[in-house]
Amino acid sequence: MSKTHFGFTQVDAGDKARRVRGVFDSVAPRYDVMNDVMSVGLHRLWKRFAVDVARVRPGHRVLDVAGGTGDMTRLLLDRVGPEGRVWLTDINGPMLATGRDRLADAGRLVPVVRCDAETLPFPDAAFDCVCVAFGLRNMTHKEMALAEFRRVLAPAGRLVVLEFSRVWKPLEKIYDFYSFSVLPRIGKAIARDADSYRYLAESIRMHPDQETLAALMRQAGFGGVEYFNLSAGVVAVHRGWAS
Ligand code: SAM
């Protein structure tokens, strides 16, 4: 059986999805508060920037992949207006349920679909925009997911990927200290789960850097691929167009 990485651990490729599910089952109830604490609120600005980069307009049909608790869906809804639509999707039931409930509490009803990004249950050319925020890193076969994003995009549609990336070299040491020493402690104190936040730090290190991800997007058939570094490359927003 082929192998892949789960953080720094080599696992059977068929087993990664189950392990990732375990991480998000565990963190779902405290996911939102942890995001605010560990990024000191910066994730809100990163998400807003990604939505700006998506250039979504009123009437657009948008697919939020690995949408989790629905932050991106909420921001995108404001852009597509009443004539547009945003689908909230994720592979994980508890994350999706939290997202659906939060949106419903805010009076926003959206289609919610539990699905694997690597085999999307949508027809070809169904969307003007696919966005995936902090999700691609967790997918076992990134090239399959990228091919699916390309398949479901209509001509001139765009893919926007917001993901952790490679930090500016001079900041690497301090970032490593934060990731491997501070983050698991915060995870333990707030989410009662140090291991999942250790996985977060490790999975970031294993994720393709800015240029490698741009190349993967081009290989998947996207044109005009570019990326924007945020917070010295702690995260990057990649955008590519379906021609
Ligand atoms: N997009 C949300 C955000 O930015 O707050 C949630 C991001 S959360 C870090 C990552 C999400 O990816 C989890 O909800 C997880 O269930 C989802 N995920 C992991 N693998 C997936 C897959 N193969 N298909 C769809 N979703 C997946």
PDB file of N, CA, C and O in Angstrom, residues 31-32 64-71 73 88-92 94-100 102-103 133:
ATOM      1  N   TYR A  31     -12.866  24.801  17.998  1.00  0.00           N
ATOM      2  CA  TYR A  31     -12.102  25.190  16.812  1.00  0.00           C
ATOM      3  C   TYR A  31     -12.044  26.719  16.648  1.00  0.00           C
ATOM      4  O   TYR A  31     -10.970  27.294  16.438  1.00  0.00           O
ATOM      5  N   ASP A  32     -13.200  27.371  16.798  1.00  0.00           N
ATOM      6  CA  ASP A  32     -13.240  28.812  16.512  1.00  0.00           C
ATOM      7  C   ASP A  32     -12.437  29.617  17.536  1.00  0.00           C
ATOM      8  O   ASP A  32     -11.668  30.512  17.172  1.00  0.00           O
ATOM      9  N   ASP A  64     -17.475  26.393  -1.172  1.00  0.00           N
ATOM     10  CA  ASP A  64     -16.516  26.475  -0.064  1.00  0.00           C
ATOM     11  C   ASP A  64     -16.141  25.047   0.316  1.00  0.00           C
ATOM     12  O   ASP A  64     -16.923  24.332   0.936  1.00  0.00           O
ATOM     13  N   VAL A  65     -14.937  24.632  -0.091  1.00  0.00           N
ATOM     14  CA  VAL A  65     -14.463  23.267   0.163  1.00  0.00           C
ATOM     15  C   VAL A  65     -13.742  23.238   1.512  1.00  0.00           C
ATOM     16  O   VAL A  65     -13.020  24.170   1.845  1.00  0.00           O
ATOM     17  N   ALA A  66     -13.944  22.143   2.274  1.00  0.00           N
ATOM     18  CA  ALA A  66     -13.346  22.027   3.609  1.00  0.00           C
ATOM     19  C   ALA A  66     -13.733  23.263   4.424  1.00  0.00           C
ATOM     20  O   ALA A  66     -12.916  23.835   5.140  1.00  0.00           O
ATOM     21  N   GLY A  67     -14.965  23.634   4.303  1.00  0.00           N
ATOM     22  CA  GLY A  67     -15.456  24.903   4.860  1.00  0.00           C
ATOM     23  C   GLY A  67     -15.598  24.904   6.371  1.00  0.00           C
ATOM     24  O   GLY A  67     -15.722  25.966   6.986  1.00  0.00           O
ATOM     25  N   GLY A  68     -15.582  23.717   6.984  1.00  0.00           N
ATOM     26  CA  GLY A  68     -15.581  23.618   8.440  1.00  0.00           C
ATOM     27  C   GLY A  68     -16.694  24.425   9.086  1.00  0.00           C
ATOM     28  O   GLY A  68     -17.877  24.259   8.761  1.00  0.00           O
ATOM     29  N   THR A  69     -16.318  25.314   9.984  1.00  0.00           N
ATOM     30  CA  THR A  69     -17.316  26.038  10.771  1.00  0.00           C
ATOM     31  C   THR A  69     -17.852  27.282  10.040  1.00  0.00           C
ATOM     32  O   THR A  69     -18.553  28.087  10.649  1.00  0.00           O
ATOM     33  N   GLY A  70     -17.512  27.424   8.762  1.00  0.00           N
ATOM     34  CA  GLY A  70     -18.256  28.341   7.903  1.00  0.00           C
ATOM     35  C   GLY A  70     -17.793  29.792   7.827  1.00  0.00           C
ATOM     36  O   GLY A  70     -18.500  30.637   7.275  1.00  0.00           O
ATOM     37  N   ASP A  71     -16.573  30.091   8.299  1.00  0.00           N
ATOM     38  CA  ASP A  71     -16.096  31.485   8.236  1.00  0.00           C
ATOM     39  C   ASP A  71     -16.079  32.028   6.808  1.00  0.00           C
ATOM     40  O   ASP A  71     -16.542  33.144   6.542  1.00  0.00           O
ATOM     41  N   THR A  73     -17.637  30.832   4.159  1.00  0.00           N
ATOM     42  CA  THR A  73     -18.997  30.858   3.600  1.00  0.00           C
ATOM     43  C   THR A  73     -19.688  32.162   3.976  1.00  0.00           C
ATOM     44  O   THR A  73     -20.321  32.816   3.133  1.00  0.00           O
ATOM     45  N   LEU A  88     -21.666  25.218   1.467  1.00  0.00           N
ATOM     46  CA  LEU A  88     -20.705  24.879   2.524  1.00  0.00           C
ATOM     47  C   LEU A  88     -20.484  23.373   2.510  1.00  0.00           C
ATOM     48  O   LEU A  88     -21.444  22.594   2.674  1.00  0.00           O
ATOM     49  N   THR A  89     -19.240  22.940   2.295  1.00  0.00           N
ATOM     50  CA  THR A  89     -18.958  21.500   2.247  1.00  0.00           C
ATOM     51  C   THR A  89     -17.766  21.171   3.137  1.00  0.00           C
ATOM     52  O   THR A  89     -16.884  22.009   3.361  1.00  0.00           O
ATOM     53  N   ASP A  90     -17.747  19.954   3.619  1.00  0.00           N
ATOM     54  CA  ASP A  90     -16.615  19.465   4.424  1.00  0.00           C
ATOM     55  C   ASP A  90     -16.771  17.953   4.549  1.00  0.00           C
ATOM     56  O   ASP A  90     -17.874  17.431   4.428  1.00  0.00           O
ATOM     57  N   ILE A  91     -15.670  17.279   4.832  1.00  0.00           N
ATOM     58  CA  ILE A  91     -15.730  15.820   4.997  1.00  0.00           C
ATOM     59  C   ILE A  91     -16.154  15.449   6.418  1.00  0.00           C
ATOM     60  O   ILE A  91     -16.568  14.326   6.675  1.00  0.00           O
ATOM     61  N   ASN A  92     -16.062  16.424   7.328  1.00  0.00           N
ATOM     62  CA  ASN A  92     -16.227  16.118   8.757  1.00  0.00           C
ATOM     63  C   ASN A  92     -17.583  16.567   9.296  1.00  0.00           C
ATOM     64  O   ASN A  92     -17.918  17.761   9.254  1.00  0.00           O
ATOM     65  N   PRO A  94     -18.975  16.770  12.527  1.00  0.00           N
ATOM     66  CA  PRO A  94     -19.042  17.748  13.624  1.00  0.00           C
ATOM     67  C   PRO A  94     -18.639  19.168  13.199  1.00  0.00           C
ATOM     68  O   PRO A  94     -19.252  20.148  13.637  1.00  0.00           O
ATOM     69  N   MET A  95     -17.617  19.297  12.355  1.00  0.00           N
ATOM     70  CA  MET A  95     -17.224  20.641  11.894  1.00  0.00           C
ATOM     71  C   MET A  95     -18.364  21.272  11.095  1.00  0.00           C
ATOM     72  O   MET A  95     -18.735  22.436  11.296  1.00  0.00           O
ATOM     73  N   LEU A  96     -18.940  20.459  10.199  1.00  0.00           N
ATOM     74  CA  LEU A  96     -20.007  20.947   9.326  1.00  0.00           C
ATOM     75  C   LEU A  96     -21.255  21.312  10.137  1.00  0.00           C
ATOM     76  O   LEU A  96     -21.907  22.338   9.871  1.00  0.00           O
ATOM     77  N   ALA A  97     -21.557  20.497  11.141  1.00  0.00           N
ATOM     78  CA  ALA A  97     -22.739  20.767  11.964  1.00  0.00           C
ATOM     79  C   ALA A  97     -22.552  22.094  12.722  1.00  0.00           C
ATOM     80  O   ALA A  97     -23.486  22.899  12.834  1.00  0.00           O
ATOM     81  N   THR A  98     -21.342  22.325  13.214  1.00  0.00           N
ATOM     82  CA  THR A  98     -21.062  23.588  13.907  1.00  0.00           C
ATOM     83  C   THR A  98     -21.236  24.758  12.944  1.00  0.00           C
ATOM     84  O   THR A  98     -21.859  25.773  13.284  1.00  0.00           O
ATOM     85  N   GLY A  99     -20.700  24.590  11.732  1.00  0.00           N
ATOM     86  CA  GLY A  99     -20.811  25.653  10.731  1.00  0.00           C
ATOM     87  C   GLY A  99     -22.256  25.936  10.353  1.00  0.00           C
ATOM     88  O   GLY A  99     -22.699  27.084  10.308  1.00  0.00           O
ATOM     89  N   ARG A 100     -23.012  24.857  10.097  1.00  0.00           N
ATOM     90  CA  ARG A 100     -24.426  25.004   9.704  1.00  0.00           C
ATOM     91  C   ARG A 100     -25.200  25.727  10.814  1.00  0.00           C
ATOM     92  O   ARG A 100     -25.966  26.659  10.547  1.00  0.00           O
ATOM     93  N   ARG A 102     -24.038  27.721  13.223  1.00  0.00           N
ATOM     94  CA  ARG A 102     -23.615  29.128  13.363  1.00  0.00           C
ATOM     95  C   ARG A 102     -24.257  29.996  12.285  1.00  0.00           C
ATOM     96  O   ARG A 102     -24.709  31.108  12.539  1.00  0.00           O
ATOM     97  N   LEU A 103     -24.288  29.464  11.059  1.00  0.00           N
ATOM     98  CA  LEU A 103     -24.888  30.229   9.961  1.00  0.00           C
ATOM     99  C   LEU A 103     -26.388  30.390  10.184  1.00  0.00           C
ATOM    100  O   LEU A 103     -26.941  31.486   9.996  1.00  0.00           O
ATOM    101  N   ALA A 133      -9.966  27.003   2.355  1.00  0.00           N
ATOM    102  CA  ALA A 133      -9.160  27.718   3.351  1.00  0.00           C
ATOM    103  C   ALA A 133      -8.672  26.737   4.410  1.00  0.00           C
ATOM    104  O   ALA A 133      -9.485  26.107   5.100  1.00  0.00           O
TER     105      ALA A 133
END
